[in-house]
Amino acid sequence: MFRCTVCQKLYTARVKYCDCGNDEFVYENENIPVHTGRVTSSADIFSVGIFLLCIILSILVLFFYNPVKPHRTHKTKPKPAVTTQSAQIPDIDSVWDDTPAYIPASQSGSALEIYKKSLQNMLNSNIQPKKFSGSGQCEIEFTVTTDGKLVNRKIFKHSGSDEFNNIIVNMLKNTNEHRIPPSDYLGEPFRGEVIVQDGLIKLYIK
């Protein structure tokens, strides 16, 4: 192979002139490889070696480094000693009290008193609205038939605004009947007082 000393063009046979006009050539053996790529310097090889070494060290740290954690000793608080005391239970006959149990007045009253209480609760439940910002007072009267119907309903001694009076009238209209009265009820009229107390309308049967 013949290489032009100017343009580096290769010829398989010796020519007199190169295409560039040069007449000087250098003979090259065909078995010698021609390197056309970038020549690697020793500095590049050293940098690559350092880079590979860093990668290997990182892998070793990730997979094989296992620092030993200091062992912590937990102090356990001693449990207080449980002391048991035995007590002798007295004979029940010696502590038995034959005094009758206390019964509240609402439960110990007559059937008529209990019936009055239930009437009062029913009438109060029909007061709508219960909250009232003004003032007012009145009395109501009614009787209950043997089948529990409220008849002869009246309002008297009323004082207050028309709004208050209308609330009481509607309460009586909405209360038509109750359960059958007890046997000791003889048909006498029930009387109740309606007042405004703590901003609420309340009814109390006398």
JSON list of C-alpha atoms in Angstrom, two decimals:
[
{"chain": "A", "resi": 1, "resn": "MET", "atom": "CA", "xyz": [0.00, 0.00, 0.00]},
{"chain": "A", "resi": 2, "resn": "PHE", "atom": "CA", "xyz": [1.21, 3.47, -0.89]},
{"chain": "A", "resi": 3, "resn": "ARG", "atom": "CA", "xyz": [0.04, 6.52, 1.08]},
{"chain": "A", "resi": 4, "resn": "CYS", "atom": "CA", "xyz": [0.29, 10.07, -0.20]},
{"chain": "A", "resi": 5, "resn": "THR", "atom": "CA", "xyz": [2.34, 12.19, 2.17]},
{"chain": "A", "resi": 6, "resn": "VAL", "atom": "CA", "xyz": [0.08, 15.19, 1.58]},
{"chain": "A", "resi": 7, "resn": "CYS", "atom": "CA", "xyz": [-3.56, 14.05, 1.42]},
{"chain": "A", "resi": 8, "resn": "GLN", "atom": "CA", "xyz": [-2.99, 10.59, 3.04]},
{"chain": "A", "resi": 9, "resn": "LYS", "atom": "CA", "xyz": [-4.79, 8.80, 0.19]},
{"chain": "A", "resi": 10, "resn": "LEU", "atom": "CA", "xyz": [-3.97, 5.09, -0.17]},
{"chain": "A", "resi": 11, "resn": "TYR", "atom": "CA", "xyz": [-3.04, 3.39, -3.45]},
{"chain": "A", "resi": 12, "resn": "THR", "atom": "CA", "xyz": [-2.65, -0.33, -3.99]},
{"chain": "A", "resi": 13, "resn": "ALA", "atom": "CA", "xyz": [0.04, 0.28, -6.61]},
{"chain": "A", "resi": 14, "resn": "ARG", "atom": "CA", "xyz": [2.73, 2.88, -6.97]},
{"chain": "A", "resi": 15, "resn": "VAL", "atom": "CA", "xyz": [1.50, 5.77, -9.06]},
{"chain": "A", "resi": 16, "resn": "LYS", "atom": "CA", "xyz": [3.53, 8.62, -10.39]},
{"chain": "A", "resi": 17, "resn": "TYR", "atom": "CA", "xyz": [1.33, 11.42, -9.12]},
{"chain": "A", "resi": 18, "resn": "CYS", "atom": "CA", "xyz": [-1.44, 11.58, -6.53]},
{"chain": "A", "resi": 19, "resn": "ASP", "atom": "CA", "xyz": [-4.74, 13.19, -7.34]},
{"chain": "A", "resi": 20, "resn": "CYS", "atom": "CA", "xyz": [-3.61, 16.14, -5.25]},
{"chain": "A", "resi": 21, "resn": "GLY", "atom": "CA", "xyz": [-0.51, 16.52, -7.49]},
{"chain": "A", "resi": 22, "resn": "ASN", "atom": "CA", "xyz": [2.01, 15.17, -4.96]},
{"chain": "A", "resi": 23, "resn": "ASP", "atom": "CA", "xyz": [4.60, 12.69, -6.20]},
{"chain": "A", "resi": 24, "resn": "GLU", "atom": "CA", "xyz": [5.89, 11.50, -2.80]},
{"chain": "A", "resi": 25, "resn": "PHE", "atom": "CA", "xyz": [4.44, 8.33, -1.28]},
{"chain": "A", "resi": 26, "resn": "VAL", "atom": "CA", "xyz": [5.14, 6.19, 1.77]},
{"chain": "A", "resi": 27, "resn": "TYR", "atom": "CA", "xyz": [4.94, 2.41, 1.57]},
{"chain": "A", "resi": 28, "resn": "GLU", "atom": "CA", "xyz": [2.79, 0.74, 4.27]},
{"chain": "A", "resi": 29, "resn": "ASN", "atom": "CA", "xyz": [2.37, -2.94, 5.06]},
{"chain": "A", "resi": 30, "resn": "GLU", "atom": "CA", "xyz": [-1.18, -4.16, 4.56]},
{"chain": "A", "resi": 31, "resn": "ASN", "atom": "CA", "xyz": [-1.06, -6.31, 7.72]},
{"chain": "A", "resi": 32, "resn": "ILE", "atom": "CA", "xyz": [-0.64, -3.28, 9.99]},
{"chain": "A", "resi": 33, "resn": "PRO", "atom": "CA", "xyz": [-4.11, -2.14, 11.14]},
{"chain": "A", "resi": 34, "resn": "VAL", "atom": "CA", "xyz": [-4.96, 1.44, 10.49]},
{"chain": "A", "resi": 35, "resn": "HIS", "atom": "CA", "xyz": [-6.58, 3.21, 13.46]},
{"chain": "A", "resi": 36, "resn": "THR", "atom": "CA", "xyz": [-9.01, 5.84, 12.37]},
{"chain": "A", "resi": 37, "resn": "GLY", "atom": "CA", "xyz": [-10.75, 6.40, 15.76]},
{"chain": "A", "resi": 38, "resn": "ARG", "atom": "CA", "xyz": [-9.84, 8.51, 18.74]},
{"chain": "A", "resi": 39, "resn": "VAL", "atom": "CA", "xyz": [-6.56, 7.63, 20.41]},
{"chain": "A", "resi": 40, "resn": "THR", "atom": "CA", "xyz": [-7.06, 6.81, 24.07]},
{"chain": "A", "resi": 41, "resn": "SER", "atom": "CA", "xyz": [-4.59, 8.51, 26.31]},
{"chain": "A", "resi": 42, "resn": "SER", "atom": "CA", "xyz": [-3.26, 7.22, 29.62]},
{"chain": "A", "resi": 43, "resn": "ALA", "atom": "CA", "xyz": [-5.22, 9.94, 31.45]},
{"chain": "A", "resi": 44, "resn": "ASP", "atom": "CA", "xyz": [-8.49, 8.61, 30.00]},
{"chain": "A", "resi": 45, "resn": "ILE", "atom": "CA", "xyz": [-7.66, 5.09, 31.08]},
{"chain": "A", "resi": 46, "resn": "PHE", "atom": "CA", "xyz": [-6.89, 6.32, 34.61]},
{"chain": "A", "resi": 47, "resn": "SER", "atom": "CA", "xyz": [-10.22, 8.20, 34.81]},
{"chain": "A", "resi": 48, "resn": "VAL", "atom": "CA", "xyz": [-12.17, 5.14, 33.67]},
{"chain": "A", "resi": 49, "resn": "GLY", "atom": "CA", "xyz": [-10.36, 3.04, 36.30]},
{"chain": "A", "resi": 50, "resn": "ILE", "atom": "CA", "xyz": [-11.24, 5.52, 39.07]},
{"chain": "A", "resi": 51, "resn": "PHE", "atom": "CA", "xyz": [-14.89, 5.56, 37.94]},
{"chain": "A", "resi": 52, "resn": "LEU", "atom": "CA", "xyz": [-15.14, 1.76, 37.95]},
{"chain": "A", "resi": 53, "resn": "LEU", "atom": "CA", "xyz": [-13.51, 1.59, 41.38]},
{"chain": "A", "resi": 54, "resn": "CYS", "atom": "CA", "xyz": [-16.08, 4.03, 42.81]},
{"chain": "A", "resi": 55, "resn": "ILE", "atom": "CA", "xyz": [-18.94, 1.93, 41.42]},
{"chain": "A", "resi": 56, "resn": "ILE", "atom": "CA", "xyz": [-17.51, -1.26, 42.95]},
{"chain": "A", "resi": 57, "resn": "LEU", "atom": "CA", "xyz": [-17.05, 0.41, 46.35]},
{"chain": "A", "resi": 58, "resn": "SER", "atom": "CA", "xyz": [-20.65, 1.70, 46.27]},
{"chain": "A", "resi": 59, "resn": "ILE", "atom": "CA", "xyz": [-21.98, -1.78, 45.57]},
{"chain": "A", "resi": 60, "resn": "LEU", "atom": "CA", "xyz": [-19.91, -3.23, 48.42]},
{"chain": "A", "resi": 61, "resn": "VAL", "atom": "CA", "xyz": [-21.25, -0.62, 50.84]},
{"chain": "A", "resi": 62, "resn": "LEU", "atom": "CA", "xyz": [-24.89, -1.19, 49.81]},
{"chain": "A", "resi": 63, "resn": "PHE", "atom": "CA", "xyz": [-24.85, -4.97, 50.04]},
{"chain": "A", "resi": 64, "resn": "PHE", "atom": "CA", "xyz": [-22.22, -5.87, 52.61]},
{"chain": "A", "resi": 65, "resn": "TYR", "atom": "CA", "xyz": [-21.99, -2.97, 55.07]},
{"chain": "A", "resi": 66, "resn": "ASN", "atom": "CA", "xyz": [-24.09, -3.68, 58.16]},
{"chain": "A", "resi": 67, "resn": "PRO", "atom": "CA", "xyz": [-23.20, -1.47, 61.11]},
{"chain": "A", "resi": 68, "resn": "VAL", "atom": "CA", "xyz": [-23.75, -3.06, 64.48]},
{"chain": "A", "resi": 69, "resn": "LYS", "atom": "CA", "xyz": [-26.39, -1.14, 66.42]},
{"chain": "A", "resi": 70, "resn": "PRO", "atom": "CA", "xyz": [-25.64, -0.58, 70.07]},
{"chain": "A", "resi": 71, "resn": "HIS", "atom": "CA", "xyz": [-27.67, -2.82, 72.29]},
{"chain": "A", "resi": 72, "resn": "ARG", "atom": "CA", "xyz": [-30.08, -0.93, 74.50]},
{"chain": "A", "resi": 73, "resn": "THR", "atom": "CA", "xyz": [-31.11, -2.41, 77.75]},
{"chain": "A", "resi": 74, "resn": "HIS", "atom": "CA", "xyz": [-34.68, -1.63, 78.81]},
{"chain": "A", "resi": 75, "resn": "LYS", "atom": "CA", "xyz": [-35.12, -1.11, 82.45]},
{"chain": "A", "resi": 76, "resn": "THR", "atom": "CA", "xyz": [-38.27, -2.75, 83.72]},
{"chain": "A", "resi": 77, "resn": "LYS", "atom": "CA", "xyz": [-39.96, -1.25, 86.70]},
{"chain": "A", "resi": 78, "resn": "PRO", "atom": "CA", "xyz": [-40.52, -3.73, 89.46]},
{"chain": "A", "resi": 79, "resn": "LYS", "atom": "CA", "xyz": [-44.18, -4.53, 89.95]},
{"chain": "A", "resi": 80, "resn": "PRO", "atom": "CA", "xyz": [-45.53, -3.66, 93.37]},
{"chain": "A", "resi": 81, "resn": "ALA", "atom": "CA", "xyz": [-46.26, -6.62, 95.49]},
{"chain": "A", "resi": 82, "resn": "VAL", "atom": "CA", "xyz": [-49.96, -7.40, 95.73]},
{"chain": "A", "resi": 83, "resn": "THR", "atom": "CA", "xyz": [-51.09, -8.04, 99.25]},
{"chain": "A", "resi": 84, "resn": "THR", "atom": "CA", "xyz": [-54.37, -9.77, 99.84]},
{"chain": "A", "resi": 85, "resn": "GLN", "atom": "CA", "xyz": [-56.37, -9.41, 102.98]},
{"chain": "A", "resi": 86, "resn": "SER", "atom": "CA", "xyz": [-59.01, -11.83, 104.03]},
{"chain": "A", "resi": 87, "resn": "ALA", "atom": "CA", "xyz": [-62.09, -10.49, 105.76]},
{"chain": "A", "resi": 88, "resn": "GLN", "atom": "CA", "xyz": [-64.78, -12.48, 107.43]},
{"chain": "A", "resi": 89, "resn": "ILE", "atom": "CA", "xyz": [-68.26, -11.83, 106.01]},
{"chain": "A", "resi": 90, "resn": "PRO", "atom": "CA", "xyz": [-70.83, -11.48, 108.79]},
{"chain": "A", "resi": 91, "resn": "ASP", "atom": "CA", "xyz": [-73.95, -13.57, 108.91]},
{"chain": "A", "resi": 92, "resn": "ILE", "atom": "CA", "xyz": [-76.70, -11.97, 106.78]},
{"chain": "A", "resi": 93, "resn": "ASP", "atom": "CA", "xyz": [-79.28, -12.33, 109.53]},
{"chain": "A", "resi": 94, "resn": "SER", "atom": "CA", "xyz": [-77.23, -10.06, 111.78]},
{"chain": "A", "resi": 95, "resn": "VAL", "atom": "CA", "xyz": [-77.18, -7.17, 109.24]},
{"chain": "A", "resi": 96, "resn": "TRP", "atom": "CA", "xyz": [-80.62, -7.61, 107.67]},
{"chain": "A", "resi": 97, "resn": "ASP", "atom": "CA", "xyz": [-82.84, -4.50, 107.85]},
{"chain": "A", "resi": 98, "resn": "ASP", "atom": "CA", "xyz": [-86.57, -5.10, 107.86]},
{"chain": "A", "resi": 99, "resn": "THR", "atom": "CA", "xyz": [-87.38, -1.41, 107.25]},
{"chain": "A", "resi": 100, "resn": "PRO", "atom": "CA", "xyz": [-89.56, -1.03, 104.09]},
{"chain": "A", "resi": 101, "resn": "ALA", "atom": "CA", "xyz": [-87.84, 0.59, 101.11]},
{"chain": "A", "resi": 102, "resn": "TYR", "atom": "CA", "xyz": [-88.59, 4.24, 100.36]},
{"chain": "A", "resi": 103, "resn": "ILE", "atom": "CA", "xyz": [-91.15, 4.74, 97.58]},
{"chain": "A", "resi": 104, "resn": "PRO", "atom": "CA", "xyz": [-91.23, 8.17, 95.83]},
{"chain": "A", "resi": 105, "resn": "ALA", "atom": "CA", "xyz": [-94.42, 10.19, 96.09]},
{"chain": "A", "resi": 106, "resn": "SER", "atom": "CA", "xyz": [-95.09, 9.89, 92.35]},
{"chain": "A", "resi": 107, "resn": "GLN", "atom": "CA", "xyz": [-95.17, 6.12, 92.71]},
{"chain": "A", "resi": 108, "resn": "SER", "atom": "CA", "xyz": [-96.80, 5.85, 96.10]},
{"chain": "A", "resi": 109, "resn": "GLY", "atom": "CA", "xyz": [-99.73, 8.20, 95.26]},
{"chain": "A", "resi": 110, "resn": "SER", "atom": "CA", "xyz": [-103.22, 7.15, 94.40]},
{"chain": "A", "resi": 111, "resn": "ALA", "atom": "CA", "xyz": [-104.26, 6.11, 90.92]},
{"chain": "A", "resi": 112, "resn": "LEU", "atom": "CA", "xyz": [-105.95, 9.50, 90.48]},
{"chain": "A", "resi": 113, "resn": "GLU", "atom": "CA", "xyz": [-102.73, 11.41, 91.29]},
{"chain": "A", "resi": 114, "resn": "ILE", "atom": "CA", "xyz": [-100.82, 9.30, 88.78]},
{"chain": "A", "resi": 115, "resn": "TYR", "atom": "CA", "xyz": [-103.55, 9.97, 86.20]},
{"chain": "A", "resi": 116, "resn": "LYS", "atom": "CA", "xyz": [-103.28, 13.75, 86.83]},
{"chain": "A", "resi": 117, "resn": "LYS", "atom": "CA", "xyz": [-99.53, 13.55, 86.25]},
{"chain": "A", "resi": 118, "resn": "SER", "atom": "CA", "xyz": [-100.00, 11.76, 82.93]},
{"chain": "A", "resi": 119, "resn": "LEU", "atom": "CA", "xyz": [-102.61, 14.36, 81.87]},
{"chain": "A", "resi": 120, "resn": "GLN", "atom": "CA", "xyz": [-100.20, 17.15, 82.73]},
{"chain": "A", "resi": 121, "resn": "ASN", "atom": "CA", "xyz": [-97.40, 15.56, 80.67]},
{"chain": "A", "resi": 122, "resn": "MET", "atom": "CA", "xyz": [-99.72, 15.09, 77.69]},
{"chain": "A", "resi": 123, "resn": "LEU", "atom": "CA", "xyz": [-100.94, 18.70, 77.77]},
{"chain": "A", "resi": 124, "resn": "ASN", "atom": "CA", "xyz": [-97.38, 20.04, 78.07]},
{"chain": "A", "resi": 125, "resn": "SER", "atom": "CA", "xyz": [-96.34, 17.96, 75.05]},
{"chain": "A", "resi": 126, "resn": "ASN", "atom": "CA", "xyz": [-99.04, 19.71, 72.98]},
{"chain": "A", "resi": 127, "resn": "ILE", "atom": "CA", "xyz": [-97.79, 23.24, 73.79]},
{"chain": "A", "resi": 128, "resn": "GLN", "atom": "CA", "xyz": [-96.27, 24.52, 70.56]},
{"chain": "A", "resi": 129, "resn": "PRO", "atom": "CA", "xyz": [-94.02, 26.42, 70.62]},
{"chain": "A", "resi": 130, "resn": "LYS", "atom": "CA", "xyz": [-92.75, 25.87, 74.17]},
{"chain": "A", "resi": 131, "resn": "LYS", "atom": "CA", "xyz": [-90.28, 28.75, 74.07]},
{"chain": "A", "resi": 132, "resn": "PHE", "atom": "CA", "xyz": [-91.86, 32.13, 74.69]},
{"chain": "A", "resi": 133, "resn": "SER", "atom": "CA", "xyz": [-90.05, 35.44, 75.16]},
{"chain": "A", "resi": 134, "resn": "GLY", "atom": "CA", "xyz": [-93.01, 37.41, 76.53]},
{"chain": "A", "resi": 135, "resn": "SER", "atom": "CA", "xyz": [-95.10, 37.03, 79.66]},
{"chain": "A", "resi": 136, "resn": "GLY", "atom": "CA", "xyz": [-98.46, 35.41, 80.24]},
{"chain": "A", "resi": 137, "resn": "GLN", "atom": "CA", "xyz": [-100.57, 33.48, 82.72]},
{"chain": "A", "resi": 138, "resn": "CYS", "atom": "CA", "xyz": [-103.93, 31.72, 82.64]},
{"chain": "A", "resi": 139, "resn": "GLU", "atom": "CA", "xyz": [-105.95, 28.86, 84.08]},
{"chain": "A", "resi": 140, "resn": "ILE", "atom": "CA", "xyz": [-107.68, 26.05, 82.22]},
{"chain": "A", "resi": 141, "resn": "GLU", "atom": "CA", "xyz": [-110.47, 23.66, 83.15]},
{"chain": "A", "resi": 142, "resn": "PHE", "atom": "CA", "xyz": [-111.80, 20.44, 81.62]},
{"chain": "A", "resi": 143, "resn": "THR", "atom": "CA", "xyz": [-113.40, 17.14, 82.52]},
{"chain": "A", "resi": 144, "resn": "VAL", "atom": "CA", "xyz": [-112.70, 13.63, 81.27]},
{"chain": "A", "resi": 145, "resn": "THR", "atom": "CA", "xyz": [-115.44, 11.21, 80.25]},
{"chain": "A", "resi": 146, "resn": "THR", "atom": "CA", "xyz": [-115.45, 7.55, 81.21]},
{"chain": "A", "resi": 147, "resn": "ASP", "atom": "CA", "xyz": [-113.96, 6.67, 77.80]},
{"chain": "A", "resi": 148, "resn": "GLY", "atom": "CA", "xyz": [-111.08, 9.20, 78.19]},
{"chain": "A", "resi": 149, "resn": "LYS", "atom": "CA", "xyz": [-112.34, 12.14, 76.10]},
{"chain": "A", "resi": 150, "resn": "LEU", "atom": "CA", "xyz": [-111.64, 15.73, 77.26]},
{"chain": "A", "resi": 151, "resn": "VAL", "atom": "CA", "xyz": [-114.83, 17.82, 77.32]},
{"chain": "A", "resi": 152, "resn": "ASN", "atom": "CA", "xyz": [-115.97, 21.20, 78.68]},
{"chain": "A", "resi": 153, "resn": "ARG", "atom": "CA", "xyz": [-112.56, 22.75, 77.98]},
{"chain": "A", "resi": 154, "resn": "LYS", "atom": "CA", "xyz": [-112.29, 26.35, 79.19]},
{"chain": "A", "resi": 155, "resn": "ILE", "atom": "CA", "xyz": [-109.74, 29.14, 79.57]},
{"chain": "A", "resi": 156, "resn": "PHE", "atom": "CA", "xyz": [-110.19, 31.81, 82.22]},
{"chain": "A", "resi": 157, "resn": "LYS", "atom": "CA", "xyz": [-108.22, 34.30, 84.32]},
{"chain": "A", "resi": 158, "resn": "HIS", "atom": "CA", "xyz": [-105.94, 34.81, 81.36]},
{"chain": "A", "resi": 159, "resn": "SER", "atom": "CA", "xyz": [-103.43, 37.65, 81.14]},
{"chain": "A", "resi": 160, "resn": "GLY", "atom": "CA", "xyz": [-100.81, 38.24, 78.47]},
{"chain": "A", "resi": 161, "resn": "SER", "atom": "CA", "xyz": [-100.60, 38.78, 74.76]},
{"chain": "A", "resi": 162, "resn": "ASP", "atom": "CA", "xyz": [-102.87, 37.35, 72.08]},
{"chain": "A", "resi": 163, "resn": "GLU", "atom": "CA", "xyz": [-99.97, 35.16, 70.96]},
{"chain": "A", "resi": 164, "resn": "PHE", "atom": "CA", "xyz": [-99.79, 33.54, 74.40]},
{"chain": "A", "resi": 165, "resn": "ASN", "atom": "CA", "xyz": [-103.57, 32.99, 74.52]},
{"chain": "A", "resi": 166, "resn": "ASN", "atom": "CA", "xyz": [-103.58, 31.42, 71.04]},
{"chain": "A", "resi": 167, "resn": "ILE", "atom": "CA", "xyz": [-100.89, 28.94, 72.08]},
{"chain": "A", "resi": 168, "resn": "ILE", "atom": "CA", "xyz": [-103.04, 27.77, 75.01]},
{"chain": "A", "resi": 169, "resn": "VAL", "atom": "CA", "xyz": [-106.19, 27.56, 72.87]},
{"chain": "A", "resi": 170, "resn": "ASN", "atom": "CA", "xyz": [-104.37, 25.42, 70.30]},
{"chain": "A", "resi": 171, "resn": "MET", "atom": "CA", "xyz": [-103.05, 23.18, 73.06]},
{"chain": "A", "resi": 172, "resn": "LEU", "atom": "CA", "xyz": [-106.61, 22.43, 74.26]},
{"chain": "A", "resi": 173, "resn": "LYS", "atom": "CA", "xyz": [-107.82, 21.89, 70.69]},
{"chain": "A", "resi": 174, "resn": "ASN", "atom": "CA", "xyz": [-105.04, 19.37, 70.02]},
{"chain": "A", "resi": 175, "resn": "THR", "atom": "CA", "xyz": [-105.75, 17.46, 73.24]},
{"chain": "A", "resi": 176, "resn": "ASN", "atom": "CA", "xyz": [-108.98, 15.58, 72.55]},
{"chain": "A", "resi": 177, "resn": "GLU", "atom": "CA", "xyz": [-108.64, 12.40, 74.54]},
{"chain": "A", "resi": 178, "resn": "HIS", "atom": "CA", "xyz": [-106.51, 10.51, 77.00]},
{"chain": "A", "resi": 179, "resn": "ARG", "atom": "CA", "xyz": [-106.61, 7.04, 78.46]},
{"chain": "A", "resi": 180, "resn": "ILE", "atom": "CA", "xyz": [-109.60, 5.92, 80.54]},
{"chain": "A", "resi": 181, "resn": "PRO", "atom": "CA", "xyz": [-109.58, 7.55, 84.00]},
{"chain": "A", "resi": 182, "resn": "PRO", "atom": "CA", "xyz": [-109.21, 5.41, 87.15]},
{"chain": "A", "resi": 183, "resn": "SER", "atom": "CA", "xyz": [-112.15, 4.18, 89.16]},
{"chain": "A", "resi": 184, "resn": "ASP", "atom": "CA", "xyz": [-111.64, 6.77, 91.92]},
{"chain": "A", "resi": 185, "resn": "TYR", "atom": "CA", "xyz": [-112.26, 9.64, 89.47]},
{"chain": "A", "resi": 186, "resn": "LEU", "atom": "CA", "xyz": [-115.84, 10.85, 89.96]},
{"chain": "A", "resi": 187, "resn": "GLY", "atom": "CA", "xyz": [-116.07, 13.25, 87.02]},
{"chain": "A", "resi": 188, "resn": "GLU", "atom": "CA", "xyz": [-114.99, 16.41, 88.82]},
{"chain": "A", "resi": 189, "resn": "PRO", "atom": "CA", "xyz": [-113.30, 19.11, 86.67]},
{"chain": "A", "resi": 190, "resn": "PHE", "atom": "CA", "xyz": [-109.52, 19.20, 86.38]},
{"chain": "A", "resi": 191, "resn": "ARG", "atom": "CA", "xyz": [-107.93, 22.63, 86.80]},
{"chain": "A", "resi": 192, "resn": "GLY", "atom": "CA", "xyz": [-104.49, 23.68, 85.65]},
{"chain": "A", "resi": 193, "resn": "GLU", "atom": "CA", "xyz": [-102.33, 26.78, 85.73]},
{"chain": "A", "resi": 194, "resn": "VAL", "atom": "CA", "xyz": [-100.26, 27.88, 82.73]},
{"chain": "A", "resi": 195, "resn": "ILE", "atom": "CA", "xyz": [-97.29, 30.20, 83.30]},
{"chain": "A", "resi": 196, "resn": "VAL", "atom": "CA", "xyz": [-94.13, 31.36, 81.54]},
{"chain": "A", "resi": 197, "resn": "GLN", "atom": "CA", "xyz": [-91.10, 30.13, 83.48]},
{"chain": "A", "resi": 198, "resn": "ASP", "atom": "CA", "xyz": [-87.46, 30.53, 82.37]},
{"chain": "A", "resi": 199, "resn": "GLY", "atom": "CA", "xyz": [-88.59, 31.37, 78.86]},
{"chain": "A", "resi": 200, "resn": "LEU", "atom": "CA", "xyz": [-90.79, 28.24, 78.57]},
{"chain": "A", "resi": 201, "resn": "ILE", "atom": "CA", "xyz": [-94.56, 27.81, 78.76]},
{"chain": "A", "resi": 202, "resn": "LYS", "atom": "CA", "xyz": [-95.40, 25.24, 81.44]},
{"chain": "A", "resi": 203, "resn": "LEU", "atom": "CA", "xyz": [-98.69, 23.78, 82.68]},
{"chain": "A", "resi": 204, "resn": "TYR", "atom": "CA", "xyz": [-99.33, 22.42, 86.16]},
{"chain": "A", "resi": 205, "resn": "ILE", "atom": "CA", "xyz": [-102.54, 20.55, 87.05]},
{"chain": "A", "resi": 206, "resn": "LYS", "atom": "CA", "xyz": [-103.74, 21.37, 90.55]}
]
